[in-house]
PDB file of C-alpha atoms and ligand atoms in Angstrom:
ATOM      1  CA  UNK A 611     -91.925 -33.604 195.093  1.00 96.00           C
ATOM      2  CA  UNK A 612     -91.859 -36.511 197.378  1.00 97.00           C
ATOM      3  CA  UNK A 613     -93.138 -40.037 197.388  1.00 98.00           C
ATOM      4  CA  UNK A 614     -96.022 -41.104 199.620  1.00 98.00           C
ATOM      5  CA  UNK A 615     -96.305 -44.876 200.016  1.00 98.00           C
ATOM      6  CA  UNK A 616     -99.567 -46.783 200.590  1.00 98.00           C
ATOM      7  CA  UNK A 617     -98.415 -49.088 203.412  1.00 97.00           C
ATOM      8  CA  UNK A 618    -101.726 -51.061 203.120  1.00 98.00           C
ATOM      9  CA  UNK A 619    -100.786 -52.304 199.589  1.00 98.00           C
ATOM     10  CA  UNK A 620     -96.942 -52.281 199.603  1.00 98.00           C
ATOM     11  CA  UNK A 621     -95.516 -55.773 199.402  1.00 98.00           C
ATOM     12  CA  UNK A 622     -91.994 -54.734 200.229  1.00 98.00           C
ATOM     13  CA  UNK A 623     -90.439 -55.853 196.868  1.00 98.00           C
ATOM     14  CA  UNK A 624     -87.947 -52.871 197.134  1.00 98.00           C
ATOM     15  CA  UNK A 625     -88.300 -51.996 193.469  1.00 98.00           C
ATOM     16  CA  UNK A 626     -88.754 -48.392 194.486  1.00 98.00           C
ATOM     17  CA  UNK A 627     -85.450 -48.395 196.431  1.00 98.00           C
ATOM     18  CA  UNK A 628     -83.720 -50.130 193.316  1.00 98.00           C
ATOM     19  CA  UNK A 629     -84.897 -47.586 190.796  1.00 98.00           C
ATOM     20  CA  UNK A 630     -84.514 -44.433 192.721  1.00 98.00           C
ATOM     21  CA  UNK A 631     -81.663 -42.469 191.389  1.00 98.00           C
ATOM     22  CA  UNK A 632     -81.505 -39.909 194.266  1.00 98.00           C
ATOM     23  CA  UNK A 633     -78.479 -39.855 196.558  1.00 98.00           C
ATOM     24  CA  UNK A 634     -79.039 -40.675 199.418  1.00 98.00           C
ATOM     25  CA  UNK A 635     -81.723 -43.002 198.281  1.00 98.00           C
ATOM     26  CA  UNK A 636     -85.222 -41.855 199.231  1.00 98.00           C
ATOM     27  CA  UNK A 637     -86.397 -45.252 200.300  1.00 98.00           C
ATOM     28  CA  UNK A 638     -85.681 -47.783 203.057  1.00 98.00           C
ATOM     29  CA  UNK A 639     -87.538 -51.069 202.762  1.00 98.00           C
ATOM     30  CA  UNK A 640     -88.057 -53.288 205.680  1.00 98.00           C
ATOM     31  CA  UNK A 641     -91.626 -54.618 206.310  1.00 98.00           C
ATOM     32  CA  UNK A 642     -92.797 -51.947 203.980  1.00 98.00           C
ATOM     33  CA  UNK A 643     -91.106 -49.183 202.023  1.00 98.00           C
ATOM     34  CA  UNK A 644     -90.614 -45.852 203.777  1.00 98.00           C
ATOM     35  CA  UNK A 645     -89.470 -42.438 202.212  1.00 98.00           C
ATOM     36  CA  UNK A 646     -86.744 -42.006 204.820  1.00 98.00           C
ATOM     37  CA  UNK A 647     -84.909 -39.234 202.730  1.00 98.00           C
ATOM     38  CA  UNK A 648     -87.790 -37.119 201.107  1.00 98.00           C
ATOM     39  CA  UNK A 649     -85.714 -34.101 200.591  1.00 97.00           C
ATOM     40  CA  UNK A 650     -83.420 -35.987 198.131  1.00 98.00           C
ATOM     41  CA  UNK A 651     -86.346 -36.777 195.769  1.00 98.00           C
ATOM     42  CA  UNK A 652     -85.925 -35.145 192.312  1.00 97.00           C
ATOM     43  CA  UNK A 653     -89.572 -36.011 191.309  1.00 98.00           C
ATOM     44  CA  UNK A 654     -88.409 -38.298 188.345  1.00 98.00           C
ATOM     45  CA  UNK A 655     -91.234 -40.593 188.812  1.00 98.00           C
ATOM     46  CA  UNK A 656     -89.436 -43.854 188.478  1.00 98.00           C
ATOM     47  CA  UNK A 657     -90.686 -45.407 191.682  1.00 98.00           C
ATOM     48  CA  UNK A 658     -94.307 -44.540 190.953  1.00 98.00           C
ATOM     49  CA  UNK A 659     -94.105 -45.918 187.443  1.00 98.00           C
ATOM     50  CA  UNK A 660     -92.334 -49.100 188.493  1.00 98.00           C
ATOM     51  CA  UNK A 661     -94.075 -50.009 191.656  1.00 98.00           C
ATOM     52  CA  UNK A 662     -95.971 -53.343 190.874  1.00 98.00           C
ATOM     53  CA  UNK A 663     -98.800 -52.648 193.172  1.00 98.00           C
ATOM     54  CA  UNK A 664     -99.368 -48.858 192.390  1.00 98.00           C
ATOM     55  CA  UNK A 665     -98.497 -48.012 195.978  1.00 98.00           C
ATOM     56  CA  UNK A 666     -96.609 -44.712 195.372  1.00 98.00           C
ATOM     57  CA  UNK A 667     -97.869 -41.243 194.607  1.00 98.00           C
ATOM     58  CA  UNK A 668     -95.790 -38.160 194.300  1.00 98.00           C
ATOM     59  CA  UNK A 669     -97.051 -35.247 196.294  1.00 97.00           C
ATOM     60  CA  UNK A 670     -95.714 -31.608 196.644  1.00 93.00           C
TER      61      UNK A 670
HETATM   62  S1  LIG B1276     -92.190 -50.881 194.686  1.00 84.09           S
HETATM   63 FE1  LIG B1276     -94.054 -50.596 195.577  1.00 84.09          FE
HETATM   64  S2  LIG B1276     -94.710 -52.616 196.430  1.00 84.09           S
HETATM   65 FE2  LIG B1276     -92.368 -52.492 196.085  1.00 84.09          FE
HETATM   66  S3  LIG B1276     -91.553 -51.853 197.998  1.00 84.09           S
HETATM   67 FE3  LIG B1276     -91.693 -50.049 196.739  1.00 84.09          FE
HETATM   68  S4  LIG B1276     -93.780 -49.218 197.408  1.00 84.09           S
HETATM   69 FE4  LIG B1276     -93.677 -51.323 198.093  1.00 84.09          FE
HETATM   70  S1  LIG B1277     -89.549 -39.855 192.176  1.00 84.09           S
HETATM   71 FE1  LIG B1277     -87.500 -40.535 191.498  1.00 84.09          FE
HETATM   72  S2  LIG B1277     -86.091 -39.449 193.069  1.00 84.09           S
HETATM   73 FE2  LIG B1277     -88.190 -39.289 193.873  1.00 84.09          FE
HETATM   74  S3  LIG B1277     -88.253 -41.040 195.208  1.00 84.09           S
HETATM   75 FE3  LIG B1277     -89.263 -41.726 193.310  1.00 84.09          FE
HETATM   76  S4  LIG B1277     -87.402 -42.571 192.102  1.00 84.09           S
HETATM   77 FE4  LIG B1277     -86.662 -41.516 193.970  1.00 84.09          FE
END
């Protein structure tokens, strides 16, 4: 699994980065969140479940 961020609705709050347990962290947040290390994703769902704008979905 890996997260896909909707950059139209992302508000760059960095919650996804804060809750991601992967090492290295899957996300890098600047103007929007980007999944820069998708191979590290364990599919835990925390980013999707905690994103306040519903901007993340997990895809295969
Ligand atoms: S938690 Fe959601 S709104 Fe916040 S930076 Fe991540 S994708 Fe964007
Ligand atoms: S599903 Fe879990 S491991 Fe994957 S990016 Fe989201 S928080 Fe990180």
